[in-house]
GROMACS .gro file of C-alpha atoms in nm:
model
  307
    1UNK     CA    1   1.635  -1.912   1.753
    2UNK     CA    2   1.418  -1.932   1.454
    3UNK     CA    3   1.085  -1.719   1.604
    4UNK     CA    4   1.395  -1.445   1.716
    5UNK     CA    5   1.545  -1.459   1.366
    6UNK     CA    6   1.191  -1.437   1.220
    7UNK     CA    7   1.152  -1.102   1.487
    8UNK     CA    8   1.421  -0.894   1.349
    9UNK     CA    9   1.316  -1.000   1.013
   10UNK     CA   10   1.199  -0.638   0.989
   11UNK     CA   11   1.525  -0.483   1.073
   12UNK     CA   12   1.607  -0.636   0.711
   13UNK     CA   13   1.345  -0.550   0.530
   14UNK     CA   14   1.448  -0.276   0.235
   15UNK     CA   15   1.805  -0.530   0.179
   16UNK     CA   16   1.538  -0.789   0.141
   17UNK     CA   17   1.361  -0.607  -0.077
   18UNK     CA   18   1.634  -0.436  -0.341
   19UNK     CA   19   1.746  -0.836  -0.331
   20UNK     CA   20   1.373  -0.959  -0.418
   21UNK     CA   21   1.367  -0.671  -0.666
   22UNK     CA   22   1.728  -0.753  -0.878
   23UNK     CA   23   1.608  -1.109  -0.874
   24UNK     CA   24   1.278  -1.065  -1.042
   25UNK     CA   25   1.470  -0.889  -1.314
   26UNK     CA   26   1.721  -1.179  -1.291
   27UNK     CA   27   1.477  -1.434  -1.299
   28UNK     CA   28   1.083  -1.317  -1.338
   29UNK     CA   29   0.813  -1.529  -1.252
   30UNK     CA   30   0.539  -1.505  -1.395
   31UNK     CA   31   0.320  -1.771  -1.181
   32UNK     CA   32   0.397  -1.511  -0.886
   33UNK     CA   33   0.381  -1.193  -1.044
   34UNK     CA   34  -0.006  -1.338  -1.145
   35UNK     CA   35  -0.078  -1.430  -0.791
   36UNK     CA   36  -0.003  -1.070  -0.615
   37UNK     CA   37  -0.355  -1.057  -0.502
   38UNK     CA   38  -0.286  -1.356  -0.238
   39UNK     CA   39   0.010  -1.241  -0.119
   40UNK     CA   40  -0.185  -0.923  -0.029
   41UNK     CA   41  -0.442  -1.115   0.116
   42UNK     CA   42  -0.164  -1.279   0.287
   43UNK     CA   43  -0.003  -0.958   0.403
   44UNK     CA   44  -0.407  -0.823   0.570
   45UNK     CA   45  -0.409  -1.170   0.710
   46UNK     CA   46  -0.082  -1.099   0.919
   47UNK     CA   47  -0.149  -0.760   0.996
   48UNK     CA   48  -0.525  -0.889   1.117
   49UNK     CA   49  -0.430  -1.101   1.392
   50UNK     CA   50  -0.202  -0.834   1.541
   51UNK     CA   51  -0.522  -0.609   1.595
   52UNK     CA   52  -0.728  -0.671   1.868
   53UNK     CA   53  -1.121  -0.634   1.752
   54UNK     CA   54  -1.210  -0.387   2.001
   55UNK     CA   55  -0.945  -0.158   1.846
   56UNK     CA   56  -1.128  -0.046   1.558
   57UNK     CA   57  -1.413   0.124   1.818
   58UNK     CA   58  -1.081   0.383   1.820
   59UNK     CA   59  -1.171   0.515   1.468
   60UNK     CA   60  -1.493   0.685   1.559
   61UNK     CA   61  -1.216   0.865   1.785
   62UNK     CA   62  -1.041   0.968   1.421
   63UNK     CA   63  -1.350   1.097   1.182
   64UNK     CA   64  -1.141   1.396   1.077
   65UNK     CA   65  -0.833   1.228   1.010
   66UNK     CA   66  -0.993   0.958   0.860
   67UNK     CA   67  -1.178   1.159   0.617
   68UNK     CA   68  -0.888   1.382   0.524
   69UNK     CA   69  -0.674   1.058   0.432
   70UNK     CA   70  -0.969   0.937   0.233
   71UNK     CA   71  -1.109   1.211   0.033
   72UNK     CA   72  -0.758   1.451   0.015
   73UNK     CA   73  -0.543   1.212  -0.110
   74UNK     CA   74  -0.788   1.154  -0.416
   75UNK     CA   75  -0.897   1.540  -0.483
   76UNK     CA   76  -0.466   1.627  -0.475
   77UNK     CA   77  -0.314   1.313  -0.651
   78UNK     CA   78  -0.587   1.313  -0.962
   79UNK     CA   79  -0.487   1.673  -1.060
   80UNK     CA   80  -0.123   1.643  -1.010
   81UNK     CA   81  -0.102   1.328  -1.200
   82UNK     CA   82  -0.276   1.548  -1.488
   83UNK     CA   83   0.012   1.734  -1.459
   84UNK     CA   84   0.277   1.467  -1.490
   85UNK     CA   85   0.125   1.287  -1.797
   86UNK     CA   86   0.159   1.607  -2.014
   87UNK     CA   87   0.517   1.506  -2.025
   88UNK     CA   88   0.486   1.196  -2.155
   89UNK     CA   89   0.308   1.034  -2.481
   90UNK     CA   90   0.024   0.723  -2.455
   91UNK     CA   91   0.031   0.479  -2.325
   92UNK     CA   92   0.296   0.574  -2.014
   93UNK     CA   93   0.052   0.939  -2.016
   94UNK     CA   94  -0.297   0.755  -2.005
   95UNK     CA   95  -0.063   0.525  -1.719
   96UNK     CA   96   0.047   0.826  -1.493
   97UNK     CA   97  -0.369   0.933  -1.493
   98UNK     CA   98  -0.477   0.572  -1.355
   99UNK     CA   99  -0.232   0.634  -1.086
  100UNK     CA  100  -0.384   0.988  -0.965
  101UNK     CA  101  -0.724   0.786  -0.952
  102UNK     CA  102  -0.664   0.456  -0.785
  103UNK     CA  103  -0.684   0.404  -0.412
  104UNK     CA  104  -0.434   0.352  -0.142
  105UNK     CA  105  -0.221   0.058  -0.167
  106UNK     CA  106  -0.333  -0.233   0.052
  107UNK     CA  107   0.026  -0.302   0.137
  108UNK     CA  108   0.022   0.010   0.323
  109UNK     CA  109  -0.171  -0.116   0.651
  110UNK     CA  110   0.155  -0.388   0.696
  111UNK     CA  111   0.427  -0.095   0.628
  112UNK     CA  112   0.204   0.153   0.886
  113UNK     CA  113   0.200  -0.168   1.166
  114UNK     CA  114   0.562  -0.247   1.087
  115UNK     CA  115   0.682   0.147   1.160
  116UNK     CA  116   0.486   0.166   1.423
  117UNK     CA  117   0.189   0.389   1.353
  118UNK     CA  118  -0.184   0.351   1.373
  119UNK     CA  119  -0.274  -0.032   1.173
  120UNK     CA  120  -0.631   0.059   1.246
  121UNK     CA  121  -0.667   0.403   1.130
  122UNK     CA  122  -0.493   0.307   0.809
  123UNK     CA  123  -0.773   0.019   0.731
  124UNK     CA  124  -0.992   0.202   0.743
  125UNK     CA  125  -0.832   0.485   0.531
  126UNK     CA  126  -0.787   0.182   0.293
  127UNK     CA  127  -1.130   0.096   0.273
  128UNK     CA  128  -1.257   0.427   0.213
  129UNK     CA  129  -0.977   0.520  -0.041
  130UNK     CA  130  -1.147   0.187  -0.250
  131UNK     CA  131  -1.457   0.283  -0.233
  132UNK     CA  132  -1.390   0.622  -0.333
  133UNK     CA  133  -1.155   0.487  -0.618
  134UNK     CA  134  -1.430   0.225  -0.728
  135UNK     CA  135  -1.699   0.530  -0.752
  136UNK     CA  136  -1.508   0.880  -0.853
  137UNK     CA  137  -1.213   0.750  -1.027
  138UNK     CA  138  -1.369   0.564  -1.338
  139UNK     CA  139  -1.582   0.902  -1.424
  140UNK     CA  140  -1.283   1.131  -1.300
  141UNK     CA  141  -1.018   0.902  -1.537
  142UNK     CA  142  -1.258   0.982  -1.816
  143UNK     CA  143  -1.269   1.316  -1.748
  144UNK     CA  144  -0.886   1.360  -1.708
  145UNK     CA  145  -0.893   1.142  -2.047
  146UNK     CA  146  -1.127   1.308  -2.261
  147UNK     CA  147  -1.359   0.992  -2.259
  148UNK     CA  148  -1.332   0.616  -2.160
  149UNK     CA  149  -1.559   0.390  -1.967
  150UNK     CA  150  -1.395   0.129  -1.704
  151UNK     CA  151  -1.606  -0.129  -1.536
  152UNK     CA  152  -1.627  -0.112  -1.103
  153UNK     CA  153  -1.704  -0.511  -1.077
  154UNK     CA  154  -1.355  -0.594  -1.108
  155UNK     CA  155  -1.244  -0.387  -0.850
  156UNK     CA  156  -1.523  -0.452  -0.571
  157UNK     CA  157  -1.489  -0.827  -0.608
  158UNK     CA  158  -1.112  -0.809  -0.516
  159UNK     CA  159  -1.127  -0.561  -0.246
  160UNK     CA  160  -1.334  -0.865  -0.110
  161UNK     CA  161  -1.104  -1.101  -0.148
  162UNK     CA  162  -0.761  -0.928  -0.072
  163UNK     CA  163  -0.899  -0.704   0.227
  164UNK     CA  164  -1.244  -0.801   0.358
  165UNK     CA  165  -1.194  -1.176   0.377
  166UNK     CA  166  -0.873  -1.170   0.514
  167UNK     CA  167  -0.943  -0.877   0.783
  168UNK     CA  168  -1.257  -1.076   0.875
  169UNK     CA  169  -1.033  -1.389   0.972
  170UNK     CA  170  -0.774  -1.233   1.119
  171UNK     CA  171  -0.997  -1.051   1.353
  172UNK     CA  172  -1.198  -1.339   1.436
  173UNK     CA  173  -0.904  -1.575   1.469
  174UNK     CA  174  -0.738  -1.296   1.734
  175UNK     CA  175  -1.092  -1.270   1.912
  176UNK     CA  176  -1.100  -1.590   1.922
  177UNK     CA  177  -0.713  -1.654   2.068
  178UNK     CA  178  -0.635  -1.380   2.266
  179UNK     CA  179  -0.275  -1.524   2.335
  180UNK     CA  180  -0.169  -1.451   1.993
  181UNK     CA  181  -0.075  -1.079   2.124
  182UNK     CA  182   0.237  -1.245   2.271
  183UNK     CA  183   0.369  -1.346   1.883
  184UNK     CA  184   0.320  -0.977   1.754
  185UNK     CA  185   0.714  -0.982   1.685
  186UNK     CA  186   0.676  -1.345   1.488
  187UNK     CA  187   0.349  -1.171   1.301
  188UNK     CA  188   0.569  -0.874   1.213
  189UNK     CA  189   0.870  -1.056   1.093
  190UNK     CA  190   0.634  -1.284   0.869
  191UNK     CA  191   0.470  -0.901   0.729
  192UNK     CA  192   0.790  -0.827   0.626
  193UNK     CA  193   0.891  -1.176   0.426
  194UNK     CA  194   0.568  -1.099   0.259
  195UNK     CA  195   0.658  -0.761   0.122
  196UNK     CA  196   1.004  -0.886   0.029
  197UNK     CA  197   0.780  -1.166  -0.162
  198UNK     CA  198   0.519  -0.904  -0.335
  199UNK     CA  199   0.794  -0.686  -0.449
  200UNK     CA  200   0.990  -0.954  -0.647
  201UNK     CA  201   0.571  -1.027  -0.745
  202UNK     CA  202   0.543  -0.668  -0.873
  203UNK     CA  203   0.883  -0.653  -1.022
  204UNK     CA  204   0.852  -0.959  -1.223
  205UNK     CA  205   0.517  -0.804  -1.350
  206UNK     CA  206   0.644  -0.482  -1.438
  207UNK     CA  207   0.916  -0.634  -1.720
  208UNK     CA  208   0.600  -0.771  -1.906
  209UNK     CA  209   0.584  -0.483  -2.162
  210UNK     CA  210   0.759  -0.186  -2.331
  211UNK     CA  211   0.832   0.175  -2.289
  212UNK     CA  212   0.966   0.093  -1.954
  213UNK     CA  213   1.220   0.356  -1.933
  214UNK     CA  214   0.967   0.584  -1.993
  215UNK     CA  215   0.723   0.423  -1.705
  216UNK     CA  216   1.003   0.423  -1.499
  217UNK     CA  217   1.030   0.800  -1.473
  218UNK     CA  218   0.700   0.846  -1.510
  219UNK     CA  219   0.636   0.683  -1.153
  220UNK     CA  220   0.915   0.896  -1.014
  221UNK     CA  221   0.815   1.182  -1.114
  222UNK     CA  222   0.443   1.129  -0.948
  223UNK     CA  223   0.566   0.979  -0.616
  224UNK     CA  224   0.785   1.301  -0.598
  225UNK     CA  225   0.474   1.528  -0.717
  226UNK     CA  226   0.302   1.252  -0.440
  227UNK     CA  227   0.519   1.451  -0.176
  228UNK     CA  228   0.345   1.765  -0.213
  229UNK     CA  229   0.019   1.643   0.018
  230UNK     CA  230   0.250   1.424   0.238
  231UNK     CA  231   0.442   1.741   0.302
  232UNK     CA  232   0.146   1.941   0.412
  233UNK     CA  233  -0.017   1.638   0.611
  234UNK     CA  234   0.327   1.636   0.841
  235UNK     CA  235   0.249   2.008   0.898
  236UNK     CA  236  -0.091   1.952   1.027
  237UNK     CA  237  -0.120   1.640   1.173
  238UNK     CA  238  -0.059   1.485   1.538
  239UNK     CA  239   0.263   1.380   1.638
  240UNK     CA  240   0.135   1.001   1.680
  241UNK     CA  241  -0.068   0.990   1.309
  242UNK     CA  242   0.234   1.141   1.109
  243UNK     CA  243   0.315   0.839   1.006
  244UNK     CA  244   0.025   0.657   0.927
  245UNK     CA  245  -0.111   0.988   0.714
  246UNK     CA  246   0.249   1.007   0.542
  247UNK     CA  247   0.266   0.604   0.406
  248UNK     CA  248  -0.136   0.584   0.375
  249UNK     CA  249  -0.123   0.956   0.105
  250UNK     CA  250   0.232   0.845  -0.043
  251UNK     CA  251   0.153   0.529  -0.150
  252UNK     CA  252  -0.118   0.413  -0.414
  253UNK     CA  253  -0.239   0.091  -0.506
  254UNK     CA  254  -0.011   0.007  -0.830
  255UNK     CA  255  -0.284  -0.299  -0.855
  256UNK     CA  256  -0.575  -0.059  -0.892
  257UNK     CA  257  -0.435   0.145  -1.122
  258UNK     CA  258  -0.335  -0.136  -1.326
  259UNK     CA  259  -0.689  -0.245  -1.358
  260UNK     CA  260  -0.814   0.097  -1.456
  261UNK     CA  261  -0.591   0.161  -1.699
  262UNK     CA  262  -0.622  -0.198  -1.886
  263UNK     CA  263  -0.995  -0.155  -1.874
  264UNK     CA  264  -1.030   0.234  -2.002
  265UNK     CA  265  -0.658   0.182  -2.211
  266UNK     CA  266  -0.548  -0.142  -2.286
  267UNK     CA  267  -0.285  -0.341  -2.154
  268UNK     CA  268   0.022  -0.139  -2.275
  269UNK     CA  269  -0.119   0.171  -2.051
  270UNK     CA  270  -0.095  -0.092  -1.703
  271UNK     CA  271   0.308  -0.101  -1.758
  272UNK     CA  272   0.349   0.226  -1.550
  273UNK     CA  273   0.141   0.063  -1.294
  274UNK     CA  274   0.348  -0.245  -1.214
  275UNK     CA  275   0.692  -0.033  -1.254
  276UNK     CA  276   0.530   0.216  -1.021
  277UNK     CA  277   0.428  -0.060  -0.766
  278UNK     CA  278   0.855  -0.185  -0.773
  279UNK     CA  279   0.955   0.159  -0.706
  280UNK     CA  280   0.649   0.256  -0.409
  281UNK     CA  281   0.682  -0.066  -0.250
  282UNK     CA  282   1.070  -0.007  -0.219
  283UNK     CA  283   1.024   0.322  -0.063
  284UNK     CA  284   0.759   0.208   0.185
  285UNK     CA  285   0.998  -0.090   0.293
  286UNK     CA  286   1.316   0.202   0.290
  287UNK     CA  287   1.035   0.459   0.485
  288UNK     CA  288   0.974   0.150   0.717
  289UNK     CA  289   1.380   0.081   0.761
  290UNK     CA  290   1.432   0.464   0.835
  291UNK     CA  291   1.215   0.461   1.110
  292UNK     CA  292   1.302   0.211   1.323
  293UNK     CA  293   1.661   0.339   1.302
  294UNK     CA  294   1.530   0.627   1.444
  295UNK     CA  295   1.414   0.484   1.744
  296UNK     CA  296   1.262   0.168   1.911
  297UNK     CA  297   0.984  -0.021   1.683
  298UNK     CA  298   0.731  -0.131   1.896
  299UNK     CA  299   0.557  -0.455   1.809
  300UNK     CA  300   0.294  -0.499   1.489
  301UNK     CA  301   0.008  -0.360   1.671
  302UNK     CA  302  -0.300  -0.173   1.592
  303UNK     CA  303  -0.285   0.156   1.766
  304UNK     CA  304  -0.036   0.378   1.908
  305UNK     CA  305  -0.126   0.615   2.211
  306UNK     CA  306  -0.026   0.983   2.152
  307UNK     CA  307   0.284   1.056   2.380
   0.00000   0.00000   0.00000
């Protein structure tokens, strides 16, 4: 009863999450907000062990997409969050930039295996996305900025711990178990209670600070203007990476952009970040809800065969 409860855990998942989200504003926590970073770590460790290790041989099969959901997310989202600052005054403006330069959100590879689409393809998006946001976006945030100098170290260091480590012992511990393939359903379900768990994280984080009004429209505005790529990717993509393109472009790493914008701003410019991380991590969970009322959801898996 319990591993079929923990199975359709996912069916629940955005009700899980608005009720994570109104009790963080109910009752905050700070001690979890500060530990977000493990329960990422957490959420790559799940996501791991339902990916087989000769699966990732299938992104040399995905070069193109792979560099079109690294590189086109970061050349589209930097200008158009440009845009979307002019509209507002420092510290939500210098905010809404750190955004348009931070990477994709590491979240994204459990919301791409829970809706079914290609876990593998959107690792490795991930991992290019940080190393592209660890190199281009401090001298493109300056640019955008008119002048500011953020530190990489800080960034590196916990891509190792919330995505390398992880991914290297979930894909060891599955190499080295093979039977864990038959608890893919359990593994999803426990994805899910994760994300519910990292959104009342991020929301409890994102009342420490003002001008949150302001932050909060700020972030809707750019996950609208966010749409603008995701449209064009659903024009051009195949049928079976549509989904993994859409969540991988959409959503941005609200813990990234937190860190830039502390280190180039201060600590009042990081608000938009962690109100922007409430709002993208509900619409990933309501993306992931939409689509598996709109058909089956196969298991947590790593790749998806084109149909």
């Amino acid at each position: 009863m319990l591993r079929h409860r923990l199975t359709r855990t996912a069916d629940l998942l955005l009700p899980l999450a608005v009720v994570a989200a109104a009790l963080a504003l109910l009752v905050p926590s700070r001690t979890v907000s500060e530990r977000s970073d493990w329960i990422l770590a957490a959420l790559v460790l799940f996501t791991a062990l339902g990916i087989a290790p000769s699966q990732l041989a299938n992104l040399r099969e995905r070069k193109m997409a792979l560099a079109a959901l690294v590189l086109a997310p970061f050349v589209l989202l930097a200008p158009l969050a440009w845009a979307v600052s002019r509209l507002f005054a420092e510290p939500v403006r210098e905010g809404v930039l750190a955004l348009g330069v931070s990477s994709t959100e590491v979240a994204v590879v459990g919301l791409v295996a829970l809706a079914g689409g290609n876990a593998v393809l959107a690792l490795g998006a991930l991992t290019g996305s940080l190393v592209v946001s660890a190199l281009a976006g401090p001298p493109v945030l300056s640019l955008l900025a008119g002048g500011t100098d953020v530190a990489v170290g800080e960034l590196v260091g916990r891509f190792v711990l919330v995505v390398l480590l992880p991914l290297a012992a979930g894909l060891a511990l599955r190499g080295l178990v093979p039977r864990i393939k038959h608890a893919e359903g359990e593994l999803g379900g426990l994805a899910a209670l994760t994300l519910v768990v990292l959104v009342y994280a991020a929301m409890s984080g994102a009342g420490q600070g003002g001008r949150l009004l302001s932050a909060a429209l700020a972030s809707i505005l750019f996950l609208v203007v966010s749409a603008a790529p995701l449209a064009a990717w659903l024009s051009i993509a195949q049928r079976e990476l549509r989904i993994t393109g859409a969540l991988v472009i959409e959503l941005r790493d609200f813990a990234v952009a937190a860190t830039l914008a502390a280190q180039a701003f201060g600590p009042a410019a990081a608000t938009v970040a962690g109100v922007y991380g409430v709002l993208m991590l509900l619409a990933g969970a309501a993306a992931v809800q939409l689509l598996s009322t709109l058909g089956p959801r196969p298991p947590v898996r790593g790749h998806r065969p084109a149909r």
